[in-house]
Amino acid sequence: NAGVTQTPKFQVLKTGQSMTLQCAQDMNHEYMSWYRQDPGMGLRLIHYSVGAGITDQGEVPNGYNVSRSTTEDFPLRLLSAAPSQTSVYFCASSRSGRVTYEQYFGPGTRLTVT
Amino acid sequence: AQSVTQLDSQVPVFEEAPVELRCNYSSSVSVYLFWYVQYPNQGLQLLLKYLSGSTLVKGINGFEAEFNKSQTSFHLRKPSVHISDTAEYFCAVSETSSNTGKLIFGQGTTLQVKP
């Protein structure tokens, strides 16, 4: 099993550009989520999904869109990048949204917006 | 709402010495507690979790943590650290009733193990 994979590893964008961060898991997990990690702030939840076709907002959803058409994939879209979105982004998956189940994290995407 | 405070941003320690990473939380409802580790340039990995039962929880790599409800703390300890323990450590909480998978993370503590 590859676990949770994320692409790209690094990305530099100019303000106003759009891009999609890819996340895939091969564990048949129902639950997937996106976090951003900023220095001194820990990780904050952006969006999450409890199954294909079902998504919801987390703590910091503004400026980001998600969709979940398959169990395996959960892409994160930035429609118009802003410098405030410079961060490290982590995707995670779990058997379900119940936090008693372990969440598995991908290796992250480091995004810089200039 | 919940919040998590990790009291030290950086903890330097010599190899084979004991270490304690401190975590305090605030919540008006019952919570589960977690410690995650992030090695350089990697994602987060679960070290241990407290769901219920014994307040002393043992995790991977020789780490353990103690849940103290009266002090709202969940400090992480290891009796003898190795160079390979150098990493960033995150404390996290979640409501026991949650089905959104939402974890509230602390700011992180960087453990620097020196030879």
XYZ file of N, CA and C in Angstrom:
687
model
N 0.833 -1.204 0.000
C 0.000 0.000 0.000
C 0.865 1.249 0.000
N 0.498 2.223 -0.860
C 1.228 3.488 -0.872
C 0.771 4.386 0.266
N -0.421 4.138 0.828
C -0.939 4.986 1.897
C -1.574 6.238 1.304
N -1.217 7.400 1.850
C -1.735 8.684 1.369
C -0.634 9.365 0.553
N -0.938 9.670 -0.697
C 0.048 10.334 -1.546
C -0.440 11.724 -1.916
N 0.492 12.653 -2.036
C 0.172 14.038 -2.385
C 1.108 14.509 -3.492
N 0.546 15.226 -4.444
C 1.340 15.874 -5.488
C 0.819 17.268 -5.747
N 1.701 18.215 -6.075
C 3.159 18.094 -6.095
C 3.740 18.192 -4.689
N 5.027 18.001 -4.530
C 5.709 18.188 -3.243
C 5.955 19.674 -2.985
N 6.273 20.414 -4.019
C 6.549 21.845 -3.912
C 5.842 22.560 -5.062
N 5.421 23.802 -4.796
C 4.791 24.603 -5.837
C 4.966 26.074 -5.506
N 5.298 26.849 -6.541
C 5.347 28.302 -6.396
C 4.313 28.890 -7.348
N 3.452 29.748 -6.827
C 2.405 30.389 -7.619
C 2.533 31.901 -7.515
N 2.040 32.565 -8.537
C 1.904 34.015 -8.438
C 0.497 34.333 -7.946
N 0.361 35.459 -7.285
C -0.952 35.904 -6.807
C -1.956 35.907 -7.954
N -3.117 35.299 -7.693
C -4.170 35.253 -8.694
C -4.203 33.982 -9.523
N -3.129 33.217 -9.522
C -3.119 31.960 -10.265
C -3.956 30.920 -9.549
N -4.378 29.909 -10.306
C -5.139 28.815 -9.714
C -4.329 27.528 -9.818
N -4.636 26.589 -8.947
C -4.007 25.283 -9.023
C -4.800 24.282 -8.188
N -4.508 23.011 -8.423
C -5.135 21.931 -7.674
C -4.064 21.094 -7.014
N -4.203 20.912 -5.701
C -3.336 20.001 -4.952
C -4.023 18.634 -4.952
N -3.254 17.625 -5.347
C -3.839 16.294 -5.459
C -3.585 15.478 -4.196
N -4.570 14.665 -3.841
C -4.446 13.734 -2.718
C -5.135 12.437 -3.095
N -4.463 11.324 -2.857
C -5.051 10.012 -3.129
C -4.670 9.046 -2.023
N -5.593 8.109 -1.735
C -5.310 7.055 -0.753
C -5.783 5.726 -1.311
N -5.064 4.667 -0.943
C -5.382 3.337 -1.464
C -5.816 2.391 -0.347
N -6.354 2.938 0.732
C -6.754 2.131 1.884
C -8.274 1.979 1.974
N -8.997 2.440 0.961
C -10.451 2.371 0.932
C -11.075 3.109 2.132
N -10.434 4.210 2.521
C -10.938 4.996 3.643
C -12.101 5.871 3.224
N -13.115 5.936 4.076
C -14.270 6.782 3.786
C -13.969 8.260 4.042
N -13.162 8.519 5.056
C -12.942 9.894 5.512
C -11.628 10.440 4.965
N -11.677 11.658 4.424
C -10.474 12.352 3.985
C -10.584 13.817 4.374
N -9.425 14.437 4.551
C -9.426 15.831 5.000
C -8.188 16.556 4.505
N -8.245 17.883 4.543
C -7.115 18.742 4.223
C -6.851 19.663 5.417
N -5.561 19.755 5.768
C -5.092 20.680 6.794
C -4.035 21.600 6.185
N -3.907 22.770 6.763
C -2.748 23.608 6.470
C -1.929 23.801 7.741
N -0.607 23.849 7.556
C 0.305 23.979 8.695
C 1.088 25.267 8.555
N 0.954 26.142 9.530
C 1.659 27.415 9.535
C 2.500 27.516 10.802
N 3.668 28.145 10.715
C 4.571 28.220 11.879
C 3.867 28.804 13.101
N 4.025 28.124 14.232
C 3.460 28.614 15.490
C 1.966 28.449 15.618
N 1.318 27.800 14.626
C -0.141 27.668 14.667
C -0.604 26.229 14.584
N 0.312 25.295 14.510
C -0.096 23.906 14.388
C -0.785 23.653 13.050
N -1.686 22.684 13.016
C -2.441 22.362 11.802
C -3.888 22.797 11.981
N -4.466 23.323 10.911
C -5.857 23.746 10.953
C -6.627 23.092 9.809
N -7.837 22.624 10.120
C -8.651 21.884 9.167
C -9.272 22.833 8.137
N -9.111 22.501 6.842
C -9.658 23.330 5.765
C -11.021 22.788 5.315
N -11.032 21.564 4.811
C -12.234 20.875 4.381
C -12.099 19.402 4.718
N -13.241 18.730 4.796
C -13.206 17.298 5.002
C -14.351 16.630 4.237
N -14.222 15.296 4.104
C -15.237 14.515 3.390
C -15.444 13.196 4.122
N -16.708 12.846 4.346
C -17.012 11.590 5.037
C -17.373 10.481 4.051
N -17.274 10.769 2.767
C -17.529 9.760 1.755
C -17.643 10.412 0.392
N -17.628 9.598 -0.659
C -17.739 10.123 -2.022
C -19.025 10.930 -2.154
N -18.891 12.124 -2.711
C -20.025 13.001 -2.934
C -20.403 13.863 -1.746
N -19.702 13.714 -0.612
C -20.044 14.457 0.607
C -18.823 15.228 1.092
N -18.935 16.557 1.145
C -17.844 17.376 1.668
C -18.415 18.424 2.615
N -17.555 18.953 3.458
C -17.991 20.002 4.384
C -16.792 20.858 4.761
N -17.105 22.045 5.305
C -16.063 22.997 5.652
C -15.473 22.705 7.013
N -14.190 23.020 7.123
C -13.521 22.934 8.398
C -13.370 24.302 9.022
N -12.250 24.510 9.658
C -11.997 25.733 10.422
C -11.623 26.922 9.541
N -10.890 26.677 8.445
C -10.385 27.766 7.599
C -10.663 27.486 6.126
N -11.929 27.465 5.684
C -12.253 27.045 4.319
C -12.138 28.128 3.246
N -12.077 29.407 3.657
C -12.139 30.479 2.662
C -10.963 30.436 1.695
N -11.292 30.528 0.387
C -10.263 30.516 -0.652
C -9.958 29.136 -1.202
N -10.630 28.119 -0.667
C -10.385 26.740 -1.085
C -11.701 26.048 -1.468
N -11.609 25.214 -2.527
C -12.748 24.368 -2.903
C -12.322 22.920 -2.930
N -13.268 22.033 -2.652
C -12.995 20.597 -2.734
C -14.169 19.902 -3.382
N -13.905 18.694 -3.861
C -14.953 17.797 -4.333
C -14.465 16.383 -4.099
N -15.364 15.432 -4.050
C -14.981 14.037 -3.810
C -15.841 13.161 -4.718
N -15.319 12.885 -5.912
C -16.081 12.078 -6.862
C -15.792 10.586 -6.705
N -14.661 10.233 -6.114
C -14.323 8.835 -5.871
C -13.874 8.668 -4.430
N -13.868 7.446 -3.933
C -13.380 7.190 -2.578
C -11.892 7.513 -2.465
N -11.139 7.286 -3.551
C -9.685 7.376 -3.484
C -9.138 8.792 -3.504
N -9.809 9.722 -4.177
C -9.221 11.034 -4.459
C -9.958 12.177 -3.774
N -9.188 13.174 -3.335
C -9.784 14.333 -2.655
C -8.933 15.561 -2.992
N -9.114 16.148 -4.171
C -8.294 17.295 -4.574
C -8.728 18.587 -3.885
N -7.757 19.452 -3.674
C -7.985 20.772 -3.068
C -7.665 21.836 -4.108
N -8.618 22.710 -4.377
C -8.447 23.728 -5.423
C -8.299 25.115 -4.811
N -7.296 25.831 -5.318
C -7.148 27.242 -5.013
C -7.532 27.990 -6.284
N -8.617 28.740 -6.242
C -9.128 29.373 -7.455
C -8.354 30.634 -7.810
N -7.913 31.381 -6.812
C -7.163 32.621 -7.022
C -6.206 32.771 -5.844
N -4.980 32.293 -6.041
C -4.046 32.202 -4.924
C -3.694 33.574 -4.354
N -3.520 33.602 -3.035
C -3.129 34.814 -2.322
C -1.911 34.505 -1.456
N -1.075 35.497 -1.171
C 0.107 35.255 -0.327
C -0.241 34.622 1.021
N -1.445 34.909 1.544
C -1.860 34.336 2.832
C -2.045 32.820 2.754
N -2.060 32.272 1.524
C -2.201 30.832 1.361
C -0.846 30.122 1.268
N 0.223 30.861 1.419
C 1.546 30.250 1.549
C 1.554 29.401 2.810
N 1.817 28.108 2.651
C 1.690 27.193 3.770
C 2.155 25.806 3.336
N 2.152 24.880 4.275
C 2.329 23.468 3.960
C 0.979 22.790 4.124
N 0.571 22.062 3.104
C -0.752 21.448 3.090
C -0.626 19.933 3.261
N -1.420 19.412 4.174
C -1.432 17.976 4.439
C -2.814 17.419 4.182
N -2.830 16.273 3.523
C -4.042 15.506 3.336
C -4.002 14.336 4.313
N -5.150 13.941 4.821
C -5.227 12.818 5.750
C -6.428 11.957 5.404
N -6.371 10.688 5.788
C -7.515 9.809 5.579
C -7.680 8.899 6.782
N -8.914 8.368 6.922
C -9.234 7.509 8.049
C -10.409 6.624 7.658
N -10.597 5.541 8.395
C -11.727 4.656 8.096
C -13.061 5.389 8.166
N -13.168 6.315 9.148
C -14.398 7.091 9.254
C -14.089 8.411 9.943
N -15.087 9.250 10.076
C -14.925 10.537 10.738
C -14.844 10.416 12.248
N -15.096 9.225 12.787
C -14.957 9.050 14.225
C -13.471 9.127 14.563
N -13.085 9.996 15.467
C -11.659 10.228 15.724
C -11.000 9.089 16.489
N -11.776 8.094 16.911
C -11.167 6.914 17.518
C -10.375 6.116 16.490
N -10.675 6.332 15.208
C -9.905 5.696 14.151
C -8.698 6.564 13.813
N -7.548 5.929 13.608
C -6.318 6.666 13.329
C -6.411 7.375 11.989
N -5.920 8.613 11.965
C -5.821 9.358 10.719
C -4.399 9.200 10.176
N -4.296 8.936 8.891
C -3.015 8.753 8.219
C -2.759 9.987 7.350
N -1.581 10.582 7.537
C -1.239 11.812 6.848
C -0.310 11.558 5.665
N -0.511 12.352 4.606
C 0.409 12.341 3.494
C 1.663 13.136 3.814
N 2.644 13.163 2.885
C 3.919 13.835 3.148
C 3.874 15.338 3.011
N 2.781 15.890 2.481
C 2.629 17.336 2.416
C 3.012 17.948 1.087
N 2.414 19.125 0.825
C 2.757 19.964 -0.327
C 3.130 21.333 0.220
N 4.333 21.777 -0.116
C 4.782 23.100 0.328
C 4.469 24.109 -0.760
N 3.567 25.049 -0.467
C 3.103 26.038 -1.448
C 3.580 27.431 -1.061
N 4.166 28.109 -2.038
C 4.556 29.502 -1.852
C 3.823 30.352 -2.872
N 3.153 31.412 -2.391
C 2.441 32.327 -3.283
C 3.138 33.684 -3.205
N 3.621 34.152 -4.369
C 4.381 35.414 -4.379
C 3.535 36.565 -4.916
N -15.949 25.229 22.604
C -14.793 25.116 21.712
C -13.591 24.599 22.502
N -12.712 23.938 21.800
C -11.514 23.414 22.443
C -10.293 24.230 22.014
N -9.291 24.192 22.848
C -8.004 24.788 22.485
C -6.898 23.956 23.121
N -5.725 24.029 22.522
C -4.577 23.271 22.999
C -3.385 24.210 23.087
N -2.679 24.128 24.191
C -1.474 24.942 24.366
C -0.296 24.031 24.652
N 0.707 24.126 23.820
C 1.953 23.434 24.077
C 2.913 24.466 24.646
N 3.358 24.216 25.848
C 3.995 25.255 26.650
C 5.415 25.586 26.212
N 6.036 24.717 25.446
C 7.406 24.962 24.995
C 7.460 24.858 23.486
N 8.026 25.864 22.823
C 8.145 25.779 21.371
C 9.349 24.937 20.968
N 10.393 24.981 21.803
C 11.587 24.181 21.522
C 12.096 23.562 22.816
N 12.513 22.302 22.730
C 13.090 21.620 23.887
C 14.396 20.967 23.449
N 15.538 21.541 23.856
C 16.820 20.892 23.571
C 17.172 19.935 24.700
N 17.705 18.776 24.333
C 18.042 17.775 25.351
C 19.189 16.931 24.815
N 20.028 16.434 25.729
C 21.121 15.572 25.307
C 20.637 14.132 25.156
N 21.300 13.418 24.255
C 20.972 12.013 24.020
C 21.033 11.228 25.326
N 20.110 10.317 25.502
C 19.963 9.426 26.661
C 19.381 10.132 27.896
N 19.108 11.407 27.809
C 18.461 12.111 28.919
C 16.950 11.928 28.821
N 16.221 12.102 29.931
C 14.756 12.054 29.879
C 14.195 13.362 29.334
N 12.968 13.291 28.830
C 12.343 14.495 28.297
C 10.851 14.487 28.613
N 10.313 15.688 28.810
C 8.865 15.858 28.976
C 8.435 17.008 28.082
N 7.453 16.763 27.243
C 6.848 17.800 26.405
C 5.470 18.076 26.970
N 5.200 19.351 27.261
C 3.995 19.690 27.998
C 2.854 20.113 27.084
N 1.650 19.670 27.470
C 0.448 19.995 26.703
C -0.686 20.245 27.686
N -1.345 21.375 27.552
C -2.558 21.675 28.306
C -3.699 21.938 27.328
N -4.891 21.566 27.726
C -6.029 21.773 26.834
C -7.157 22.442 27.589
N -8.070 23.014 26.821
C -9.261 23.626 27.385
C -10.461 23.121 26.603
N -11.493 22.668 27.322
C -12.698 22.191 26.657
C -13.844 22.151 27.643
N -15.042 22.435 27.144
C -16.243 22.366 27.985
C -16.943 21.018 27.844
N -16.407 20.165 26.948
C -17.009 18.849 26.733
C -15.914 17.796 26.850
N -16.343 16.535 26.861
C -15.379 15.439 26.950
C -14.539 15.384 25.680
N -13.262 15.084 25.852
C -12.348 15.052 24.710
C -11.529 13.775 24.686
N -11.054 13.461 23.496
C -9.994 12.488 23.305
C -8.711 13.284 23.098
N -7.585 12.675 23.442
C -6.301 13.370 23.363
C -5.300 12.561 22.567
N -4.453 13.256 21.824
C -3.525 12.609 20.904
C -2.159 13.317 20.952
N -1.134 12.537 20.664
C 0.184 13.101 20.342
C 0.601 12.561 18.972
N 1.028 13.499 18.114
C 1.554 13.160 16.797
C 3.011 13.602 16.720
N 3.790 12.911 15.873
C 5.174 13.278 15.633
C 5.349 13.548 14.133
N 6.132 14.572 13.830
C 6.436 14.911 12.433
C 7.944 14.943 12.274
N 8.485 13.931 11.609
C 9.922 13.915 11.313
C 10.180 14.869 10.152
N 11.401 15.364 10.008
C 11.705 16.351 8.971
C 11.229 15.918 7.593
N 10.509 16.819 6.949
C 10.023 16.623 5.578
C 9.078 15.434 5.428
N 8.363 15.102 6.498
C 7.390 14.011 6.429
C 6.049 14.482 6.957
N 5.037 13.645 6.769
C 3.727 13.917 7.333
C 3.692 13.536 8.796
N 2.529 13.730 9.408
C 2.374 13.422 10.828
C 2.097 11.938 11.026
N 2.584 11.429 12.154
C 2.399 10.018 12.505
C 1.876 9.959 13.933
N 0.877 9.132 14.181
C 0.311 9.030 15.517
C 1.288 8.342 16.455
N 1.585 9.005 17.591
C 2.443 8.424 18.630
C 1.617 7.636 19.630
N 0.555 8.261 20.124
C -0.316 7.620 21.096
C -1.606 8.417 21.212
N -2.598 7.787 21.869
C -3.881 8.459 22.066
C -4.496 8.014 23.374
N -5.263 8.925 23.967
C -6.061 8.603 25.143
C -7.530 8.689 24.754
N -8.220 7.556 24.886
C -9.654 7.535 24.614
C -10.445 7.350 25.902
N -10.007 6.416 26.738
C -10.669 6.156 28.011
C -9.795 5.183 28.791
N -10.208 4.894 30.029
C -9.502 3.893 30.809
C -8.277 4.446 31.511
N -7.224 3.659 31.552
C -6.008 4.047 32.276
C -5.494 5.388 31.795
N -5.134 6.232 32.759
C -4.683 7.579 32.396
C -3.250 7.587 31.877
N -2.521 6.501 32.054
C -1.166 6.395 31.522
C -1.238 5.618 30.214
N -0.832 6.286 29.154
C -0.944 5.696 27.827
C 0.453 5.478 27.259
N 0.684 4.298 26.754
C 1.985 4.001 26.127
C 1.829 4.026 24.610
N 2.855 4.570 23.952
C 2.806 4.670 22.506
C 4.003 4.013 21.850
N 4.248 4.422 20.616
C 5.367 3.838 19.882
C 6.664 4.506 20.272
N 7.769 3.853 19.967
C 9.120 4.403 20.168
C 9.422 4.754 21.624
N 8.782 4.086 22.580
C 9.103 4.281 23.989
C 8.471 5.495 24.644
N 7.601 6.187 23.931
C 6.924 7.358 24.510
C 5.707 6.950 25.325
N 5.383 7.759 26.317
C 4.167 7.584 27.087
C 3.633 8.949 27.477
N 2.346 8.993 27.797
C 1.728 10.255 28.198
C 0.733 9.966 29.305
N 0.519 10.957 30.149
C -0.416 10.806 31.256
C -1.513 11.846 31.160
N -2.741 11.376 31.160
C -3.908 12.254 31.143
C -4.219 12.669 32.571
N -4.262 13.967 32.812
C -4.608 14.492 34.122
C -5.818 15.401 33.948
N -6.990 14.873 34.308
C -8.222 15.617 34.050
C -8.308 16.874 34.909
N -7.869 16.789 36.165
C -7.988 17.941 37.065
C -7.091 19.093 36.622
N -5.954 18.761 36.035
C -5.046 19.799 35.548
C -5.193 20.042 34.048
N -6.107 19.368 33.422
C -6.346 19.439 31.976
C -5.018 19.390 31.208
N -4.257 18.350 31.519
C -2.946 18.212 30.872
C -2.795 16.829 30.279
N -1.876 16.735 29.322
C -1.571 15.459 28.665
C -0.104 15.524 28.244
N 0.773 15.458 29.209
C 2.208 15.623 28.954
C 2.821 14.346 28.394
N 3.737 14.523 27.476
C 4.416 13.408 26.803
C 5.794 13.223 27.419
N 6.180 11.958 27.665
C 7.464 11.702 28.316
C 8.201 10.559 27.625
N 9.517 10.617 27.744
C 10.349 9.483 27.334
C 11.537 9.446 28.288
N 11.845 8.279 28.863
C 12.898 8.220 29.889
C 14.307 8.406 29.334
N 14.507 8.095 28.031
C 15.850 8.185 27.468
C 15.708 8.429 25.958
N 16.087 9.609 25.508
C 15.863 9.945 24.101
C 17.073 9.578 23.240
N 16.765 9.397 21.948
C 17.802 9.113 20.963
C 17.854 10.242 19.942
N 18.959 10.303 19.236
C 19.103 11.310 18.175
C 17.921 11.226 17.219
N 17.452 10.018 16.941
C 16.375 9.805 15.972
C 15.029 10.352 16.448
N 14.938 10.742 17.710
C 13.695 11.345 18.220
C 13.589 12.827 17.866
N 14.622 13.388 17.280
C 14.569 14.781 16.851
C 13.449 14.953 15.833
N 12.486 15.807 16.180
C 11.278 15.954 15.356
C 10.414 17.038 15.975
N 9.291 17.327 15.307
C 8.303 18.218 15.891
C 7.139 17.365 16.413
N 6.668 17.722 17.588
C 5.627 16.951 18.262
C 4.398 17.831 18.459
N 3.243 17.268 18.106
C 1.993 17.995 18.208
C 1.036 17.272 19.143
N 0.449 18.040 20.050
C -0.639 17.564 20.890
C -1.952 17.963 20.208
N -2.965 17.118 20.280
C -4.240 17.425 19.633
C -5.388 16.890 20.476
N -6.551 17.536 20.343
C -7.752 17.084 21.037
C -8.903 17.006 20.054
N -9.906 16.222 20.425
C -11.132 16.161 19.651
C -12.276 15.850 20.577
N -13.445 16.390 20.274
C -14.632 16.056 21.054
C -14.931 14.569 20.924
N -15.329 13.946 22.011
C -15.639 12.522 21.958
C -16.846 12.242 21.066
N -17.726 13.212 20.912
C -18.935 13.007 20.118
C -18.735 13.327 18.647
N -17.555 13.784 18.275
C -17.332 14.245 16.906
C -17.365 13.098 15.900
N -17.998 13.350 14.756
C -17.889 12.430 13.620
C -17.388 13.174 12.382
N -16.766 14.332 12.620
C -16.200 15.112 11.517
C -14.701 14.899 11.380
N -14.125 14.103 12.259
C -12.681 13.856 12.211
C -11.844 15.050 12.613
N -12.486 16.104 13.114
C -11.753 17.335 13.371
C -10.849 17.212 14.590
N -9.580 17.489 14.385
C -8.594 17.540 15.458
C -8.176 18.994 15.653
N -8.092 19.420 16.898
C -7.566 20.742 17.228
C -6.135 20.541 17.691
N -5.197 21.133 16.964
C -3.780 20.921 17.236
C -3.199 22.065 18.056
N -2.204 21.724 18.862
C -1.383 22.742 19.492
C -0.370 23.283 18.502
N 0.446 24.220 18.993
C 1.360 24.938 18.111
C 2.580 24.102 17.726
N 2.816 23.023 18.448
C 3.959 22.174 18.156
C 5.141 22.476 19.066
N 5.907 21.428 19.373
C 7.148 21.545 20.136
C 8.242 20.846 19.360
N 9.317 21.578 19.093
C 10.454 20.982 18.400
C 11.402 20.373 19.419
N 11.590 19.077 19.352
C 12.526 18.368 20.221
C 13.854 18.242 19.478
N 14.888 18.810 20.070
C 16.235 18.758 19.472
C 17.116 17.907 20.374
N 17.494 16.730 19.899
C 18.314 15.830 20.688
C 19.766 15.992 20.230
N 20.610 16.348 21.185
C 22.027 16.615 20.886
C 22.894 15.438 21.324
N 23.939 15.154 20.556
C 24.832 14.031 20.927
C 25.705 14.373 22.136
